[in-house]
PDB file of C-alpha atoms in Angstrom:
ATOM      1  CA  MET A   1     153.685 -48.906  31.029  1.00  0.00           C
ATOM      2  CA  ALA A   2     156.286 -46.353  30.037  1.00  0.00           C
ATOM      3  CA  GLY A   3     155.572 -42.802  31.069  1.00  0.00           C
ATOM      4  CA  ILE A   4     154.683 -40.187  28.470  1.00  0.00           C
ATOM      5  CA  GLU A   5     156.357 -36.799  28.695  1.00  0.00           C
ATOM      6  CA  ILE A   6     154.773 -33.899  26.829  1.00  0.00           C
ATOM      7  CA  ARG A   7     156.604 -30.638  26.266  1.00  0.00           C
ATOM      8  CA  PHE A   8     154.620 -27.446  26.714  1.00  0.00           C
ATOM      9  CA  LEU A   9     155.871 -24.294  24.991  1.00  0.00           C
ATOM     10  CA  SER A  10     154.143 -21.006  25.711  1.00  0.00           C
ATOM     11  CA  GLY A  11     154.313 -18.005  23.442  1.00  0.00           C
ATOM     12  CA  HIS A  12     157.062 -16.644  25.695  1.00  0.00           C
ATOM     13  CA  ASP A  13     159.019 -19.888  25.333  1.00  0.00           C
ATOM     14  CA  VAL A  14     158.791 -19.675  21.548  1.00  0.00           C
ATOM     15  CA  GLU A  15     159.902 -16.038  21.609  1.00  0.00           C
ATOM     16  CA  GLN A  16     162.890 -16.894  23.815  1.00  0.00           C
ATOM     17  CA  LEU A  17     164.152 -19.329  21.181  1.00  0.00           C
ATOM     18  CA  ALA A  18     164.940 -16.215  19.080  1.00  0.00           C
ATOM     19  CA  ILE A  19     164.858 -18.126  15.802  1.00  0.00           C
ATOM     20  CA  GLY A  20     166.238 -15.886  13.059  1.00  0.00           C
ATOM     21  CA  PRO A  21     164.616 -15.126   9.696  1.00  0.00           C
ATOM     22  CA  ASP A  22     167.121 -17.108   7.642  1.00  0.00           C
ATOM     23  CA  THR A  23     166.535 -20.199   9.789  1.00  0.00           C
ATOM     24  CA  ILE A  24     162.773 -19.789   9.381  1.00  0.00           C
ATOM     25  CA  LEU A  25     163.034 -19.400   5.609  1.00  0.00           C
ATOM     26  CA  ALA A  26     165.266 -22.469   5.359  1.00  0.00           C
ATOM     27  CA  ALA A  27     162.933 -24.582   7.503  1.00  0.00           C
ATOM     28  CA  VAL A  28     159.860 -23.674   5.459  1.00  0.00           C
ATOM     29  CA  GLU A  29     161.723 -24.225   2.199  1.00  0.00           C
ATOM     30  CA  ASP A  30     162.827 -27.672   3.421  1.00  0.00           C
ATOM     31  CA  ALA A  31     159.205 -28.498   4.253  1.00  0.00           C
ATOM     32  CA  LEU A  32     158.128 -27.437   0.762  1.00  0.00           C
ATOM     33  CA  VAL A  33     160.794 -29.635  -0.804  1.00  0.00           C
ATOM     34  CA  ALA A  34     159.498 -32.530   1.288  1.00  0.00           C
ATOM     35  CA  GLN A  35     155.943 -31.800   0.135  1.00  0.00           C
ATOM     36  CA  GLY A  36     156.997 -31.494  -3.486  1.00  0.00           C
ATOM     37  CA  THR A  37     158.797 -34.855  -3.373  1.00  0.00           C
ATOM     38  CA  GLY A  38     155.911 -36.775  -1.819  1.00  0.00           C
ATOM     39  CA  LYS A  39     157.230 -36.929   1.731  1.00  0.00           C
ATOM     40  CA  VAL A  40     154.343 -35.023   3.308  1.00  0.00           C
ATOM     41  CA  VAL A  41     150.766 -36.089   3.961  1.00  0.00           C
ATOM     42  CA  LEU A  42     148.680 -32.915   4.041  1.00  0.00           C
ATOM     43  CA  GLU A  43     144.978 -33.283   4.701  1.00  0.00           C
ATOM     44  CA  PRO A  44     142.523 -30.599   3.523  1.00  0.00           C
ATOM     45  CA  ARG A  45     141.719 -28.178   6.294  1.00  0.00           C
ATOM     46  CA  GLU A  46     138.426 -28.264   8.113  1.00  0.00           C
ATOM     47  CA  HIS A  47     136.482 -25.314   9.515  1.00  0.00           C
ATOM     48  CA  LEU A  48     134.437 -24.855  12.646  1.00  0.00           C
ATOM     49  CA  VAL A  49     132.086 -21.871  12.823  1.00  0.00           C
ATOM     50  CA  PRO A  50     130.832 -21.785  16.433  1.00  0.00           C
ATOM     51  CA  ASP A  51     128.176 -19.148  15.778  1.00  0.00           C
ATOM     52  CA  PRO A  52     127.846 -16.689  12.855  1.00  0.00           C
ATOM     53  CA  ALA A  53     127.307 -13.921  15.389  1.00  0.00           C
ATOM     54  CA  PHE A  54     130.857 -14.406  16.686  1.00  0.00           C
ATOM     55  CA  ASP A  55     132.326 -13.131  13.384  1.00  0.00           C
ATOM     56  CA  GLY A  56     135.007 -15.782  13.159  1.00  0.00           C
ATOM     57  CA  HIS A  57     135.885 -19.434  12.819  1.00  0.00           C
ATOM     58  CA  PHE A  58     138.495 -22.064  13.587  1.00  0.00           C
ATOM     59  CA  ASN A  59     140.740 -23.707  10.979  1.00  0.00           C
ATOM     60  CA  LEU A  60     141.859 -27.275  11.664  1.00  0.00           C
ATOM     61  CA  LEU A  61     145.069 -28.232   9.856  1.00  0.00           C
ATOM     62  CA  ARG A  62     146.693 -31.682   9.848  1.00  0.00           C
ATOM     63  CA  ALA A  63     149.906 -33.055   8.366  1.00  0.00           C
ATOM     64  CA  TYR A  64     152.641 -35.667   8.578  1.00  0.00           C
ATOM     65  CA  VAL A  65     156.198 -34.667   7.599  1.00  0.00           C
ATOM     66  CA  ALA A  66     158.371 -37.725   7.025  1.00  0.00           C
ATOM     67  CA  PRO A  67     161.817 -36.042   7.151  1.00  0.00           C
ATOM     68  CA  LEU A  68     160.933 -34.624  10.587  1.00  0.00           C
ATOM     69  CA  ASP A  69     159.329 -37.882  11.745  1.00  0.00           C
ATOM     70  CA  VAL A  70     156.385 -35.995  13.193  1.00  0.00           C
ATOM     71  CA  ALA A  71     152.645 -35.602  12.734  1.00  0.00           C
ATOM     72  CA  GLY A  72     150.787 -32.518  13.850  1.00  0.00           C
ATOM     73  CA  VAL A  73     147.422 -30.876  14.264  1.00  0.00           C
ATOM     74  CA  LYS A  74     147.087 -27.105  14.424  1.00  0.00           C
ATOM     75  CA  VAL A  75     143.974 -25.171  15.357  1.00  0.00           C
ATOM     76  CA  VAL A  76     143.927 -21.534  14.243  1.00  0.00           C
ATOM     77  CA  GLY A  77     141.240 -19.164  15.437  1.00  0.00           C
ATOM     78  CA  ASP A  78     140.449 -16.512  12.830  1.00  0.00           C
ATOM     79  CA  PHE A  79     138.352 -13.737  14.371  1.00  0.00           C
ATOM     80  CA  VAL A  80     138.462 -10.472  12.429  1.00  0.00           C
ATOM     81  CA  GLY A  81     137.054  -8.314  15.237  1.00  0.00           C
ATOM     82  CA  ASN A  82     139.697  -9.246  17.797  1.00  0.00           C
ATOM     83  CA  TRP A  83     141.477  -5.921  17.307  1.00  0.00           C
ATOM     84  CA  LYS A  84     138.643  -4.272  19.238  1.00  0.00           C
ATOM     85  CA  LEU A  85     139.678  -6.375  22.239  1.00  0.00           C
ATOM     86  CA  GLY A  86     143.397  -5.776  21.800  1.00  0.00           C
ATOM     87  CA  LEU A  87     143.897  -9.364  20.610  1.00  0.00           C
ATOM     88  CA  PRO A  88     145.513 -10.801  17.470  1.00  0.00           C
ATOM     89  CA  SER A  89     143.091 -11.778  14.721  1.00  0.00           C
ATOM     90  CA  GLU A  90     144.727 -15.194  14.540  1.00  0.00           C
ATOM     91  CA  LEU A  91     145.560 -17.311  17.587  1.00  0.00           C
ATOM     92  CA  ALA A  92     146.953 -20.805  17.144  1.00  0.00           C
ATOM     93  CA  LEU A  93     147.684 -23.966  19.116  1.00  0.00           C
ATOM     94  CA  LEU A  94     149.843 -26.788  17.734  1.00  0.00           C
ATOM     95  CA  THR A  95     150.014 -30.380  18.968  1.00  0.00           C
ATOM     96  CA  LEU A  96     152.780 -32.716  17.763  1.00  0.00           C
ATOM     97  CA  TYR A  97     152.727 -36.527  17.809  1.00  0.00           C
ATOM     98  CA  ASP A  98     154.872 -39.578  17.186  1.00  0.00           C
ATOM     99  CA  PRO A  99     153.532 -40.723  13.791  1.00  0.00           C
ATOM    100  CA  ARG A 100     154.055 -44.420  14.577  1.00  0.00           C
ATOM    101  CA  THR A 101     152.427 -44.656  17.992  1.00  0.00           C
ATOM    102  CA  GLY A 102     150.290 -41.536  18.334  1.00  0.00           C
ATOM    103  CA  VAL A 103     152.149 -40.585  21.505  1.00  0.00           C
ATOM    104  CA  PRO A 104     151.839 -36.811  21.983  1.00  0.00           C
ATOM    105  CA  ARG A 105     155.181 -35.008  21.987  1.00  0.00           C
ATOM    106  CA  ALA A 106     154.407 -31.342  22.435  1.00  0.00           C
ATOM    107  CA  ILE A 107     151.743 -28.684  22.872  1.00  0.00           C
ATOM    108  CA  ILE A 108     152.846 -25.318  21.540  1.00  0.00           C
ATOM    109  CA  ASP A 109     151.446 -21.794  21.407  1.00  0.00           C
ATOM    110  CA  ALA A 110     151.707 -21.446  17.635  1.00  0.00           C
ATOM    111  CA  THR A 111     150.520 -17.874  17.114  1.00  0.00           C
ATOM    112  CA  ALA A 112     153.999 -16.518  16.341  1.00  0.00           C
ATOM    113  CA  ILE A 113     154.932 -19.708  14.497  1.00  0.00           C
ATOM    114  CA  THR A 114     151.888 -19.267  12.256  1.00  0.00           C
ATOM    115  CA  GLU A 115     152.811 -15.659  11.520  1.00  0.00           C
ATOM    116  CA  TRP A 116     156.404 -16.487  10.595  1.00  0.00           C
ATOM    117  CA  ARG A 117     155.488 -19.579   8.603  1.00  0.00           C
ATOM    118  CA  THR A 118     152.953 -17.573   6.577  1.00  0.00           C
ATOM    119  CA  GLY A 119     155.439 -14.779   5.952  1.00  0.00           C
ATOM    120  CA  ALA A 120     158.024 -17.321   4.866  1.00  0.00           C
ATOM    121  CA  MET A 121     155.603 -18.883   2.383  1.00  0.00           C
ATOM    122  CA  THR A 122     154.974 -15.439   0.908  1.00  0.00           C
ATOM    123  CA  ALA A 123     158.687 -14.675   0.657  1.00  0.00           C
ATOM    124  CA  ILE A 124     159.631 -18.066  -0.771  1.00  0.00           C
ATOM    125  CA  GLY A 125     156.853 -17.725  -3.315  1.00  0.00           C
ATOM    126  CA  ALA A 126     158.319 -14.393  -4.384  1.00  0.00           C
ATOM    127  CA  ARG A 127     161.839 -15.807  -4.478  1.00  0.00           C
ATOM    128  CA  HIS A 128     160.763 -18.435  -6.995  1.00  0.00           C
ATOM    129  CA  LEU A 129     157.988 -16.648  -8.901  1.00  0.00           C
ATOM    130  CA  ALA A 130     158.677 -12.889  -8.933  1.00  0.00           C
ATOM    131  CA  ARG A 131     160.358 -11.456 -12.007  1.00  0.00           C
ATOM    132  CA  ALA A 132     164.092 -10.814 -11.869  1.00  0.00           C
ATOM    133  CA  GLY A 133     164.804  -7.415 -10.369  1.00  0.00           C
ATOM    134  CA  ALA A 134     161.459  -7.111  -8.564  1.00  0.00           C
ATOM    135  CA  ARG A 135     161.972  -4.356  -6.004  1.00  0.00           C
ATOM    136  CA  VAL A 136     158.585  -2.633  -5.476  1.00  0.00           C
ATOM    137  CA  LEU A 137     156.073  -4.139  -3.045  1.00  0.00           C
ATOM    138  CA  GLY A 138     152.424  -3.212  -2.629  1.00  0.00           C
ATOM    139  CA  HIS A 139     150.978  -4.767   0.529  1.00  0.00           C
ATOM    140  CA  ILE A 140     147.299  -4.706   1.518  1.00  0.00           C
ATOM    141  CA  GLY A 141     146.667  -5.429   5.175  1.00  0.00           C
ATOM    142  CA  ALA A 142     148.435  -4.399   8.368  1.00  0.00           C
ATOM    143  CA  ARG A 143     147.617  -7.000  11.001  1.00  0.00           C
ATOM    144  CA  GLY A 144     148.618 -10.545  11.873  1.00  0.00           C
ATOM    145  CA  THR A 145     150.934 -12.003   9.251  1.00  0.00           C
ATOM    146  CA  ALA A 146     151.431  -8.657   7.482  1.00  0.00           C
ATOM    147  CA  PHE A 147     154.621  -7.847   9.411  1.00  0.00           C
ATOM    148  CA  THR A 148     156.315 -11.151   8.630  1.00  0.00           C
ATOM    149  CA  ASN A 149     155.226 -10.883   4.992  1.00  0.00           C
ATOM    150  CA  VAL A 150     156.976  -7.575   4.483  1.00  0.00           C
ATOM    151  CA  THR A 151     160.068  -8.253   6.584  1.00  0.00           C
ATOM    152  CA  LEU A 152     160.766 -11.614   4.954  1.00  0.00           C
ATOM    153  CA  LEU A 153     159.977 -10.295   1.469  1.00  0.00           C
ATOM    154  CA  ASP A 154     162.538  -7.570   2.079  1.00  0.00           C
ATOM    155  CA  ARG A 155     164.986 -10.215   3.265  1.00  0.00           C
ATOM    156  CA  VAL A 156     164.571 -12.117   0.016  1.00  0.00           C
ATOM    157  CA  LEU A 157     164.167  -9.269  -2.502  1.00  0.00           C
ATOM    158  CA  ASP A 158     165.964  -6.320  -0.823  1.00  0.00           C
ATOM    159  CA  LEU A 159     163.090  -4.018  -1.702  1.00  0.00           C
ATOM    160  CA  ASP A 160     163.623  -0.472  -2.965  1.00  0.00           C
ATOM    161  CA  GLU A 161     160.040   0.664  -2.361  1.00  0.00           C
ATOM    162  CA  ILE A 162     157.498  -0.625   0.148  1.00  0.00           C
ATOM    163  CA  ARG A 163     153.907   0.618   0.046  1.00  0.00           C
ATOM    164  CA  VAL A 164     151.356  -0.477   2.623  1.00  0.00           C
ATOM    165  CA  THR A 165     147.685   0.206   3.200  1.00  0.00           C
ATOM    166  CA  SER A 166     144.786  -1.110   5.257  1.00  0.00           C
ATOM    167  CA  ALA A 167     141.225  -0.163   6.076  1.00  0.00           C
ATOM    168  CA  ARG A 168     141.981   1.736   9.290  1.00  0.00           C
ATOM    169  CA  ALA A 169     144.344   4.721   9.335  1.00  0.00           C
ATOM    170  CA  GLU A 170     145.615   4.065  12.853  1.00  0.00           C
ATOM    171  CA  SER A 171     146.449   0.482  11.946  1.00  0.00           C
ATOM    172  CA  ARG A 172     148.308   1.228   8.716  1.00  0.00           C
ATOM    173  CA  ASN A 173     150.213   4.150  10.236  1.00  0.00           C
ATOM    174  CA  ALA A 174     151.383   2.051  13.177  1.00  0.00           C
ATOM    175  CA  PHE A 175     152.299  -0.734  10.770  1.00  0.00           C
ATOM    176  CA  GLY A 176     154.398   1.601   8.646  1.00  0.00           C
ATOM    177  CA  GLU A 177     156.257   2.900  11.701  1.00  0.00           C
ATOM    178  CA  ARG A 178     156.924  -0.626  12.949  1.00  0.00           C
ATOM    179  CA  LEU A 179     158.284  -1.675   9.568  1.00  0.00           C
ATOM    180  CA  GLU A 180     160.564   1.348   9.295  1.00  0.00           C
ATOM    181  CA  GLN A 181     162.029   0.589  12.712  1.00  0.00           C
ATOM    182  CA  ALA A 182     162.536  -3.080  11.860  1.00  0.00           C
ATOM    183  CA  LEU A 183     163.909  -2.632   8.340  1.00  0.00           C
ATOM    184  CA  GLY A 184     165.762   0.650   8.616  1.00  0.00           C
ATOM    185  CA  LYS A 185     164.321   1.947   5.348  1.00  0.00           C
ATOM    186  CA  PRO A 186     161.387   4.181   4.344  1.00  0.00           C
ATOM    187  CA  VAL A 187     157.895   2.722   4.078  1.00  0.00           C
ATOM    188  CA  ARG A 188     155.134   4.538   2.173  1.00  0.00           C
ATOM    189  CA  VAL A 189     151.816   4.419   3.986  1.00  0.00           C
ATOM    190  CA  VAL A 190     149.010   5.145   1.511  1.00  0.00           C
ATOM    191  CA  ASP A 191     145.284   5.665   1.961  1.00  0.00           C
ATOM    192  CA  ASP A 192     143.866   3.310  -0.649  1.00  0.00           C
ATOM    193  CA  VAL A 193     144.493   0.005  -2.360  1.00  0.00           C
ATOM    194  CA  GLU A 194     145.110   1.463  -5.820  1.00  0.00           C
ATOM    195  CA  ALA A 195     147.913   3.700  -4.561  1.00  0.00           C
ATOM    196  CA  ALA A 196     149.526   0.703  -2.894  1.00  0.00           C
ATOM    197  CA  VAL A 197     149.450  -1.749  -5.778  1.00  0.00           C
ATOM    198  CA  ARG A 198     149.455   0.163  -9.074  1.00  0.00           C
ATOM    199  CA  GLY A 199     152.811  -0.423 -10.766  1.00  0.00           C
ATOM    200  CA  ALA A 200     154.131  -2.724  -8.017  1.00  0.00           C
ATOM    201  CA  ASP A 201     156.289  -5.717  -8.935  1.00  0.00           C
ATOM    202  CA  VAL A 202     154.871  -7.825  -6.100  1.00  0.00           C
ATOM    203  CA  VAL A 203     151.346  -7.411  -4.719  1.00  0.00           C
ATOM    204  CA  VAL A 204     150.310  -9.144  -1.498  1.00  0.00           C
ATOM    205  CA  GLU A 205     146.682  -9.201  -0.403  1.00  0.00           C
ATOM    206  CA  ALA A 206     146.501 -10.078   3.299  1.00  0.00           C
ATOM    207  CA  THR A 207     143.250  -8.408   4.271  1.00  0.00           C
ATOM    208  CA  ARG A 208     140.981  -9.226   7.190  1.00  0.00           C
ATOM    209  CA  LEU A 209     137.647  -8.732   5.427  1.00  0.00           C
ATOM    210  CA  PRO A 210     134.437  -9.762   7.215  1.00  0.00           C
ATOM    211  CA  ALA A 211     132.956 -10.871   3.868  1.00  0.00           C
ATOM    212  CA  PRO A 212     134.195 -11.227   0.257  1.00  0.00           C
ATOM    213  CA  ALA A 213     134.657  -7.866  -1.513  1.00  0.00           C
ATOM    214  CA  PRO A 214     136.683  -7.153  -4.708  1.00  0.00           C
ATOM    215  CA  ILE A 215     138.809  -4.302  -3.343  1.00  0.00           C
ATOM    216  CA  LEU A 216     141.825  -5.275  -5.484  1.00  0.00           C
ATOM    217  CA  LYS A 217     141.020  -4.373  -9.092  1.00  0.00           C
ATOM    218  CA  THR A 218     142.486  -6.299 -11.992  1.00  0.00           C
ATOM    219  CA  ASP A 219     143.231  -3.113 -13.956  1.00  0.00           C
ATOM    220  CA  TRP A 220     145.676  -1.978 -11.278  1.00  0.00           C
ATOM    221  CA  ILE A 221     148.031  -4.928 -11.745  1.00  0.00           C
ATOM    222  CA  ALA A 222     151.197  -4.165 -13.720  1.00  0.00           C
ATOM    223  CA  PRO A 223     152.442  -6.460 -16.495  1.00  0.00           C
ATOM    224  CA  ALA A 224     154.761  -9.207 -15.159  1.00  0.00           C
ATOM    225  CA  ALA A 225     153.668  -8.574 -11.567  1.00  0.00           C
ATOM    226  CA  LEU A 226     153.410 -11.378  -9.024  1.00  0.00           C
ATOM    227  CA  VAL A 227     150.120 -11.294  -7.103  1.00  0.00           C
ATOM    228  CA  ILE A 228     149.847 -13.233  -3.834  1.00  0.00           C
ATOM    229  CA  PRO A 229     146.306 -13.151  -2.421  1.00  0.00           C
ATOM    230  CA  TYR A 230     145.622 -15.174   0.706  1.00  0.00           C
ATOM    231  CA  GLY A 231     142.966 -13.401   2.737  1.00  0.00           C
ATOM    232  CA  THR A 232     140.364 -15.691   4.286  1.00  0.00           C
ATOM    233  CA  MET A 233     137.692 -13.759   2.400  1.00  0.00           C
ATOM    234  CA  SER A 234     138.324 -13.093  -1.289  1.00  0.00           C
ATOM    235  CA  ALA A 235     139.414  -9.526  -2.046  1.00  0.00           C
ATOM    236  CA  VAL A 236     140.157  -9.874  -5.774  1.00  0.00           C
ATOM    237  CA  GLU A 237     137.989  -9.599  -8.875  1.00  0.00           C
ATOM    238  CA  LEU A 238     136.984 -12.710 -10.788  1.00  0.00           C
ATOM    239  CA  SER A 239     138.830 -11.339 -13.807  1.00  0.00           C
ATOM    240  CA  ILE A 240     142.229 -11.338 -12.112  1.00  0.00           C
ATOM    241  CA  THR A 241     143.121 -14.873 -13.175  1.00  0.00           C
ATOM    242  CA  SER A 242     142.423 -13.993 -16.813  1.00  0.00           C
ATOM    243  CA  ILE A 243     145.492 -11.724 -16.968  1.00  0.00           C
ATOM    244  CA  MET A 244     147.863 -14.187 -15.332  1.00  0.00           C
ATOM    245  CA  ASP A 245     150.298 -16.234 -17.413  1.00  0.00           C
ATOM    246  CA  LYS A 246     150.414 -18.838 -14.637  1.00  0.00           C
ATOM    247  CA  VAL A 247     148.454 -19.564 -11.478  1.00  0.00           C
ATOM    248  CA  PHE A 248     150.144 -21.490  -8.670  1.00  0.00           C
ATOM    249  CA  VAL A 249     148.546 -22.509  -5.387  1.00  0.00           C
ATOM    250  CA  ASP A 250     150.065 -23.589  -2.097  1.00  0.00           C
ATOM    251  CA  ASP A 251     148.103 -26.858  -2.105  1.00  0.00           C
ATOM    252  CA  TRP A 252     145.315 -27.785  -4.511  1.00  0.00           C
ATOM    253  CA  GLY A 253     143.680 -30.085  -1.988  1.00  0.00           C
ATOM    254  CA  GLN A 254     143.239 -27.101   0.309  1.00  0.00           C
ATOM    255  CA  CYS A 255     142.008 -24.790  -2.443  1.00  0.00           C
ATOM    256  CA  ARG A 256     139.409 -26.942  -4.142  1.00  0.00           C
ATOM    257  CA  GLY A 257     137.173 -27.404  -1.098  1.00  0.00           C
ATOM    258  CA  GLY A 258     136.083 -25.577   2.005  1.00  0.00           C
ATOM    259  CA  ARG A 259     134.161 -22.399   2.655  1.00  0.00           C
ATOM    260  CA  PHE A 260     136.924 -19.807   2.593  1.00  0.00           C
ATOM    261  CA  GLY A 261     139.918 -18.694   0.553  1.00  0.00           C
ATOM    262  CA  ALA A 262     141.286 -15.889  -1.600  1.00  0.00           C
ATOM    263  CA  LEU A 263     140.230 -17.714  -4.788  1.00  0.00           C
ATOM    264  CA  ARG A 264     137.133 -19.398  -3.378  1.00  0.00           C
ATOM    265  CA  ALA A 265     134.820 -17.807  -5.962  1.00  0.00           C
ATOM    266  CA  HIS A 266     137.250 -18.592  -8.794  1.00  0.00           C
ATOM    267  CA  VAL A 267     137.253 -22.272  -7.857  1.00  0.00           C
ATOM    268  CA  ASP A 268     133.486 -22.358  -7.405  1.00  0.00           C
ATOM    269  CA  GLU A 269     132.966 -20.718 -10.817  1.00  0.00           C
ATOM    270  CA  GLY A 270     135.368 -23.111 -12.543  1.00  0.00           C
ATOM    271  CA  LEU A 271     137.875 -20.366 -13.347  1.00  0.00           C
ATOM    272  CA  VAL A 272     140.593 -22.116 -11.343  1.00  0.00           C
ATOM    273  CA  THR A 273     140.736 -25.905 -11.634  1.00  0.00           C
ATOM    274  CA  GLY A 274     143.194 -28.699 -11.077  1.00  0.00           C
ATOM    275  CA  ASP A 275     143.845 -28.701 -14.819  1.00  0.00           C
ATOM    276  CA  SER A 276     144.198 -24.935 -15.218  1.00  0.00           C
ATOM    277  CA  ILE A 277     146.741 -24.288 -12.473  1.00  0.00           C
ATOM    278  CA  ALA A 278     150.432 -24.418 -13.351  1.00  0.00           C
ATOM    279  CA  GLY A 279     151.160 -26.389 -10.190  1.00  0.00           C
ATOM    280  CA  GLU A 280     151.729 -26.047  -6.475  1.00  0.00           C
ATOM    281  CA  LEU A 281     154.445 -23.917  -4.889  1.00  0.00           C
ATOM    282  CA  ALA A 282     156.039 -27.059  -3.452  1.00  0.00           C
ATOM    283  CA  ASP A 283     156.502 -28.411  -6.984  1.00  0.00           C
ATOM    284  CA  VAL A 284     158.422 -25.290  -7.967  1.00  0.00           C
ATOM    285  CA  VAL A 285     160.592 -25.275  -4.846  1.00  0.00           C
ATOM    286  CA  ALA A 286     161.356 -28.989  -5.272  1.00  0.00           C
ATOM    287  CA  GLY A 287     162.273 -28.423  -8.918  1.00  0.00           C
ATOM    288  CA  THR A 288     159.607 -30.702 -10.389  1.00  0.00           C
ATOM    289  CA  ARG A 289     157.707 -27.833 -12.064  1.00  0.00           C
ATOM    290  CA  ALA A 290     158.994 -24.710 -13.756  1.00  0.00           C
ATOM    291  CA  GLY A 291     158.124 -21.439 -12.070  1.00  0.00           C
ATOM    292  CA  ARG A 292     158.251 -18.162 -13.926  1.00  0.00           C
TER     293      ARG A 292
END
């Protein structure tokens, strides 16, 4: 029997690859084109809640990407209280397989990969769906994927004004300083959600709420704004979809089921349905659906 060699990549190994932002954006865009043209099998995610007292859960994600000739399973731990232990809220492990034989190819620390992939999805969404000339960002949340959101959004939009906020002052202040060092431009750190989002061209909700709470009010959203909510627990009002000309999702199969999601209540209440959405982001990127 032929031997099986499995590559192991630690977080340090991934960091040493020093993959640049443009390469990341291109890779994620290519994956979206593949999804939008029917070359991806993406199963709805599953959740494992070990114990409600642990204040967290695991997400199990599975896909096959034909152009890459690979299948994969990723497990992402989502534990909102990890900051108290000096740990990231999200920790991920990715396993890759030969799709024809099931032979495992690699085991990868995917924490950084998850952060950059999420940020790239946010930025690509803005590239295709934000209004022309969008230059003002309001960002809610300062941990995990927040950094890649803002840095890649700036890469795509060349932002004139960046406002950030989060629940804890020490977190949002440190986040603002980190962004200023990385981007070389001013970042406004504000104390509340309204100050961050009112009048913004692009609003990103990336909170780490322990339970659903409508902290982002519909009345604060400017006309023609792009709103990207993706917190595990919903942070938007039910009325927010009523002011939107179009609602796109990353994948309807993921959105319509499960226990969590930024629009979980909207789906459960029938406010967001397979018929009411304008399409999936992959459709727009692949050119099979019109965006804005």
